[in-house]
Amino acid sequence: MADPFSAASSAIGVISLGLQIAQQLIKFCQAYQSYDEDAKRIESKAESLRRPLRALRDIIEDAQVSNPELAADLSEKALGLECMVNRLRTAVERHLPVVADGFRFPEKIRGQIKRVVYPFRRDGLKEMFEDLDGIQNSLQTTLSM
């Protein structure tokens, strides 16, 4: 079995990355100000992931000293999220809106751009939602144990 402290620190890194990605998804979706339901669902799902991700991180950190076996087990389960978290990171980086030097189009033009771009982003948004859903299911299972 690997060193429980290194496994725990790796798991905490994955969880921290998950928290960062969730925050970026929230910002991404808020930038579109409720243009469509897909973005709202992703924003809601990302919001709901922050609490269990923080809880798992805190449990692992606390258990490292008091119960290293539990910390190692939870760390292993958290590392299982790495693939989905990395896919989300890639999707977020690919879909984040680019704003040059703080320039923002007027609201009417932004709405028209969103309508044109949305069909190209729909599949990406769906994949993000599915990954968020998978992370949430894994977290619920892990935390319920």
Coordinates of N, CA and C in Angstrom, one line a residue:
M1 N 0.8 -1.2 0.0 CA 0.0 0.0 0.0 C 0.9 1.2 0.0
A2 N 0.5 2.2 -0.7 CA 1.3 3.5 -0.8 C 1.3 4.2 0.5
D3 N 2.2 5.1 0.7 CA 2.3 6.0 1.9 C 1.0 6.7 2.0
P4 N 0.3 6.6 3.2 CA -1.0 7.2 3.3 C -1.0 8.7 3.2
F5 N 0.1 9.3 3.7 CA 0.3 10.8 3.6 C 0.4 11.3 2.2
S6 N 1.2 10.6 1.4 CA 1.3 11.0 0.0 C 0.0 10.8 -0.8
A7 N -0.7 9.7 -0.5 CA -2.0 9.5 -1.1 C -3.0 10.5 -0.7
A8 N -3.0 10.9 0.6 CA -3.9 11.9 1.1 C -3.6 13.2 0.5
S9 N -2.3 13.6 0.3 CA -2.0 14.9 -0.2 C -2.3 14.9 -1.7
S10 N -2.2 13.8 -2.4 CA -2.6 13.7 -3.8 C -4.1 13.9 -3.9
A11 N -4.8 13.2 -3.0 CA -6.3 13.3 -3.0 C -6.7 14.7 -2.7
I12 N -6.1 15.4 -1.8 CA -6.4 16.7 -1.5 C -6.2 17.6 -2.7
G13 N -5.1 17.4 -3.4 CA -4.8 18.1 -4.6 C -5.9 18.0 -5.6
V14 N -6.4 16.7 -5.8 CA -7.5 16.5 -6.8 C -8.8 17.2 -6.3
I15 N -9.1 17.1 -5.0 CA -10.3 17.8 -4.4 C -10.1 19.3 -4.6
S16 N -8.9 19.9 -4.3 CA -8.7 21.3 -4.5 C -8.9 21.7 -6.0
L17 N -8.4 20.9 -6.9 CA -8.6 21.2 -8.3 C -10.1 21.1 -8.6
G18 N -10.8 20.2 -8.1 CA -12.3 20.1 -8.3 C -13.0 21.3 -7.8
L19 N -12.6 21.8 -6.6 CA -13.2 23.1 -6.1 C -12.9 24.3 -7.0
Q20 N -11.7 24.3 -7.6 CA -11.3 25.4 -8.5 C -12.1 25.3 -9.8
I21 N -12.3 24.1 -10.3 CA -13.0 23.9 -11.5 C -14.5 24.3 -11.3
A22 N -15.0 23.8 -10.2 CA -16.4 24.2 -9.8 C -16.6 25.7 -9.8
Q23 N -15.7 26.4 -9.2 CA -15.8 27.9 -9.1 C -15.7 28.5 -10.5
Q24 N -14.8 28.0 -11.3 CA -14.7 28.5 -12.7 C -15.9 28.2 -13.5
L25 N -16.6 27.1 -13.3 CA -17.8 26.8 -14.0 C -18.9 27.7 -13.5
I26 N -18.9 28.0 -12.2 CA -20.0 29.0 -11.7 C -19.8 30.3 -12.4
K27 N -18.5 30.8 -12.4 CA -18.2 32.1 -13.1 C -18.6 32.0 -14.6
F28 N -18.2 30.9 -15.2 CA -18.6 30.8 -16.6 C -20.1 30.9 -16.9
C29 N -20.8 30.2 -16.1 CA -22.3 30.2 -16.3 C -22.9 31.5 -15.9
Q30 N -22.4 32.1 -14.9 CA -22.9 33.5 -14.5 C -22.6 34.5 -15.6
A31 N -21.5 34.3 -16.3 CA -21.2 35.2 -17.4 C -22.3 35.2 -18.5
Y32 N -23.0 34.1 -18.6 CA -24.0 34.0 -19.6 C -25.4 34.4 -19.0
Q33 N -25.5 34.8 -17.8 CA -26.7 35.4 -17.1 C -28.0 34.7 -17.6
S34 N -28.1 33.5 -17.3 CA -29.3 32.7 -17.5 C -29.8 32.7 -18.9
Y35 N -28.9 32.7 -19.9 CA -29.3 32.6 -21.3 C -30.1 31.4 -21.6
D36 N -29.6 30.2 -21.1 CA -30.3 29.0 -21.4 C -30.3 28.1 -20.2
E37 N -31.1 27.1 -20.2 CA -31.3 26.2 -19.1 C -30.1 25.3 -18.9
D38 N -29.4 24.9 -19.9 CA -28.2 24.1 -19.8 C -27.1 24.7 -18.9
A39 N -26.9 26.0 -19.1 CA -25.9 26.7 -18.3 C -26.4 26.8 -16.9
K40 N -27.6 27.0 -16.7 CA -28.2 27.1 -15.3 C -28.0 25.8 -14.6
R41 N -28.3 24.7 -15.3 CA -28.2 23.4 -14.6 C -26.8 23.1 -14.2
I42 N -25.8 23.5 -15.1 CA -24.4 23.3 -14.8 C -24.0 24.1 -13.6
E43 N -24.4 25.4 -13.6 CA -24.1 26.3 -12.5 C -24.7 25.7 -11.2
S44 N -25.9 25.2 -11.2 CA -26.5 24.7 -10.0 C -25.8 23.4 -9.5
K45 N -25.4 22.6 -10.5 CA -24.7 21.3 -10.1 C -23.3 21.7 -9.5
A46 N -22.6 22.6 -10.1 CA -21.3 23.0 -9.6 C -21.4 23.6 -8.2
E47 N -22.4 24.4 -8.0 CA -22.7 25.0 -6.7 C -22.9 23.9 -5.7
S48 N -23.7 22.8 -6.0 CA -24.0 21.8 -5.1 C -22.8 20.9 -4.8
L49 N -21.8 20.9 -5.7 CA -20.6 20.1 -5.4 C -19.6 20.7 -4.5
R50 N -19.7 22.0 -4.3 CA -18.7 22.6 -3.4 C -18.7 22.1 -2.0
R51 N -19.9 22.0 -1.4 CA -20.0 21.5 0.0 C -19.4 20.1 0.2
P52 N -19.9 19.1 -0.6 CA -19.3 17.8 -0.4 C -17.8 17.7 -0.7
L53 N -17.3 18.5 -1.7 CA -15.9 18.5 -2.0 C -15.1 19.0 -0.7
R54 N -15.6 20.1 -0.2 CA -14.9 20.6 1.0 C -15.0 19.7 2.2
A55 N -16.2 19.0 2.3 CA -16.3 18.1 3.4 C -15.4 16.9 3.3
L56 N -15.2 16.4 2.1 CA -14.3 15.3 1.9 C -12.8 15.7 2.1
R57 N -12.5 16.9 1.7 CA -11.1 17.4 1.9 C -10.9 17.6 3.4
D58 N -11.8 18.1 4.1 CA -11.7 18.3 5.6 C -11.6 17.0 6.3
I59 N -12.4 16.0 5.9 CA -12.4 14.7 6.6 C -11.0 14.0 6.3
I60 N -10.5 14.1 5.1 CA -9.2 13.5 4.8 C -8.1 14.2 5.6
E61 N -8.1 15.5 5.6 CA -7.1 16.2 6.4 C -7.1 15.9 7.9
D62 N -8.3 15.8 8.5 CA -8.5 15.5 9.9 C -8.1 14.1 10.2
A63 N -8.4 13.2 9.3 CA -8.1 11.7 9.5 C -6.7 11.4 9.3
Q64 N -5.9 12.2 8.7 CA -4.5 11.9 8.4 C -3.7 11.6 9.7
V65 N -4.0 12.2 10.7 CA -3.4 12.0 12.0 C -4.1 11.0 12.9
S66 N -5.4 11.2 13.0 CA -6.2 10.3 13.9 C -6.5 9.0 13.3
N67 N -6.7 8.8 12.0 CA -7.1 7.5 11.5 C -6.5 7.4 10.0
P68 N -5.2 7.1 10.0 CA -4.5 7.1 8.6 C -5.1 6.1 7.7
E69 N -5.7 5.0 8.2 CA -6.3 4.0 7.2 C -7.5 4.6 6.6
L70 N -8.3 5.3 7.4 CA -9.5 6.0 6.8 C -9.1 7.1 5.8
A71 N -8.1 7.8 6.2 CA -7.6 8.9 5.2 C -7.1 8.3 3.9
A72 N -6.4 7.1 4.0 CA -5.9 6.5 2.8 C -7.0 6.0 2.0
D73 N -8.0 5.4 2.6 CA -9.2 4.9 1.9 C -9.9 6.0 1.2
L74 N -10.2 7.1 1.9 CA -10.9 8.2 1.3 C -10.1 8.9 0.2
S75 N -8.8 8.9 0.4 CA -7.9 9.5 -0.6 C -7.9 8.7 -1.9
E76 N -7.9 7.4 -1.7 CA -8.0 6.5 -2.9 C -9.3 6.8 -3.7
K77 N -10.4 6.9 -2.9 CA -11.7 7.2 -3.6 C -11.7 8.6 -4.2
A78 N -11.1 9.5 -3.6 CA -11.0 10.9 -4.2 C -10.2 10.9 -5.4
L79 N -9.1 10.1 -5.4 CA -8.3 10.0 -6.6 C -9.0 9.4 -7.8
G80 N -10.1 8.7 -7.5 CA -10.9 8.1 -8.6 C -11.7 9.2 -9.3
L81 N -11.8 10.4 -8.7 CA -12.4 11.5 -9.4 C -11.5 12.3 -10.4
E82 N -10.3 11.9 -10.3 CA -9.3 12.7 -11.1 C -9.6 12.8 -12.6
C83 N -10.0 11.7 -13.2 CA -10.3 11.7 -14.6 C -11.4 12.6 -14.9
M84 N -12.5 12.6 -14.2 CA -13.6 13.5 -14.4 C -13.2 15.0 -14.2
V85 N -12.5 15.2 -13.1 CA -12.0 16.6 -12.8 C -11.2 17.1 -13.9
N86 N -10.3 16.3 -14.4 CA -9.4 16.7 -15.5 C -10.2 17.0 -16.8
R87 N -11.2 16.2 -17.1 CA -12.0 16.4 -18.3 C -12.8 17.7 -18.1
L88 N -13.2 18.0 -16.9 CA -13.9 19.3 -16.6 C -13.0 20.5 -16.8
R89 N -11.8 20.3 -16.3 CA -10.8 21.4 -16.4 C -10.5 21.7 -17.9
T90 N -10.4 20.7 -18.7 CA -10.2 20.9 -20.1 C -11.4 21.5 -20.8
A91 N -12.6 21.1 -20.4 CA -13.8 21.7 -20.9 C -13.9 23.2 -20.5
V92 N -13.6 23.5 -19.3 CA -13.7 24.8 -18.8 C -12.7 25.7 -19.5
E93 N -11.5 25.3 -19.7 CA -10.5 26.0 -20.4 C -10.9 26.3 -21.9
R94 N -11.6 25.3 -22.4 CA -12.0 25.4 -23.8 C -13.2 26.3 -24.0
H95 N -14.1 26.3 -23.0 CA -15.3 27.1 -23.2 C -15.4 28.4 -22.4
L96 N -14.4 28.8 -21.7 CA -14.4 30.0 -20.9 C -14.5 31.2 -21.9
P97 N -15.4 32.1 -21.7 CA -15.5 33.3 -22.6 C -14.3 34.1 -22.5
V98 N -13.8 34.6 -23.7 CA -12.6 35.4 -23.7 C -13.1 36.9 -23.8
V99 N -12.5 37.7 -22.9 CA -12.8 39.1 -22.8 C -11.5 39.8 -23.0
A100 N -11.4 40.6 -24.0 CA -10.1 41.3 -24.3 C -10.1 42.6 -23.6
D101 N -9.1 42.8 -22.7 CA -8.9 44.1 -22.0 C -10.2 44.6 -21.4
G102 N -11.1 43.8 -20.8 CA -12.3 44.2 -20.2 C -13.4 44.6 -21.1
F103 N -13.2 44.5 -22.4 CA -14.2 44.9 -23.3 C -15.4 44.0 -23.3
R104 N -16.6 44.5 -23.2 CA -17.8 43.7 -23.2 C -18.7 44.2 -24.3
F105 N -19.3 43.3 -25.0 CA -20.3 43.7 -26.0 C -21.6 44.2 -25.3
P106 N -22.3 45.0 -25.9 CA -23.6 45.4 -25.4 C -24.5 44.2 -25.2
E107 N -25.4 44.2 -24.3 CA -26.2 43.0 -24.0 C -27.0 42.5 -25.2
K108 N -27.5 43.3 -26.0 CA -28.2 42.9 -27.2 C -27.3 42.0 -28.1
I109 N -26.1 42.5 -28.4 CA -25.2 41.8 -29.2 C -24.7 40.5 -28.6
R110 N -24.5 40.5 -27.2 CA -24.1 39.3 -26.5 C -25.2 38.2 -26.7
G111 N -26.4 38.6 -26.6 CA -27.5 37.7 -26.7 C -27.5 37.0 -28.1
Q112 N -27.3 37.8 -29.1 CA -27.2 37.3 -30.5 C -26.0 36.4 -30.7
I113 N -24.9 36.7 -30.1 CA -23.7 35.9 -30.2 C -23.9 34.6 -29.5
K114 N -24.6 34.6 -28.4 CA -24.9 33.4 -27.6 C -25.8 32.4 -28.4
R115 N -26.8 33.0 -29.1 CA -27.7 32.2 -29.9 C -26.9 31.5 -31.0
V116 N -26.0 32.2 -31.6 CA -25.2 31.6 -32.7 C -24.2 30.6 -32.2
V117 N -23.6 30.8 -31.1 CA -22.5 29.9 -30.6 C -23.1 28.7 -29.8
Y118 N -24.3 28.9 -29.3 CA -24.8 27.8 -28.4 C -24.9 26.5 -29.0
P119 N -25.4 26.3 -30.3 CA -25.4 24.9 -30.8 C -24.0 24.3 -30.9
F120 N -23.0 25.0 -31.0 CA -21.6 24.5 -31.0 C -21.2 24.1 -29.6
R121 N -21.7 24.7 -28.6 CA -21.3 24.5 -27.2 C -22.3 23.5 -26.5
R122 N -23.4 23.2 -27.1 CA -24.4 22.4 -26.4 C -23.8 21.0 -26.0
D123 N -23.1 20.3 -26.9 CA -22.6 19.0 -26.5 C -21.5 19.2 -25.4
G124 N -20.7 20.2 -25.5 CA -19.7 20.4 -24.4 C -20.4 20.7 -23.1
L125 N -21.5 21.5 -23.1 CA -22.2 21.7 -21.8 C -22.8 20.4 -21.3
K126 N -23.3 19.6 -22.2 CA -23.9 18.3 -21.8 C -22.8 17.4 -21.1
E127 N -21.7 17.4 -21.8 CA -20.6 16.6 -21.2 C -20.2 17.1 -19.8
M128 N -20.1 18.4 -19.7 CA -19.7 19.0 -18.4 C -20.8 18.6 -17.3
F129 N -22.0 18.6 -17.7 CA -23.1 18.3 -16.7 C -22.9 16.8 -16.3
E130 N -22.7 15.9 -17.3 CA -22.5 14.5 -17.0 C -21.3 14.3 -16.1
D131 N -20.2 15.0 -16.3 CA -19.1 14.8 -15.5 C -19.4 15.3 -14.1
L132 N -20.0 16.5 -14.0 CA -20.4 17.0 -12.7 C -21.3 16.0 -11.9
D133 N -22.2 15.4 -12.7 CA -23.2 14.4 -12.1 C -22.4 13.2 -11.6
G134 N -21.4 12.7 -12.4 CA -20.6 11.6 -12.0 C -19.8 11.9 -10.7
I135 N -19.2 13.1 -10.6 CA -18.5 13.5 -9.4 C -19.4 13.5 -8.2
Q136 N -20.6 14.1 -8.4 CA -21.5 14.2 -7.3 C -21.9 12.8 -6.8
N137 N -22.2 11.9 -7.7 CA -22.6 10.5 -7.3 C -21.4 9.9 -6.6
S138 N -20.2 10.0 -7.1 CA -19.1 9.4 -6.4 C -18.9 10.0 -5.0
L139 N -19.0 11.3 -4.9 CA -18.9 12.0 -3.6 C -20.0 11.5 -2.6
Q140 N -21.2 11.4 -3.1 CA -22.3 11.0 -2.2 C -22.0 9.6 -1.7
T141 N -21.5 8.7 -2.6 CA -21.2 7.3 -2.2 C -20.1 7.3 -1.1
T142 N -19.0 8.1 -1.4 CA -17.9 8.1 -0.6 C -18.2 8.7 0.8
L143 N -18.9 9.8 0.8 CA -19.3 10.5 2.1 C -20.3 9.7 2.9
S144 N -21.1 8.9 2.2 CA -22.1 8.1 3.0 C -21.4 6.9 3.7
M145 N -20.3 6.5 3.2 CA -19.5 5.4 3.8 C -18.9 5.9 5.1

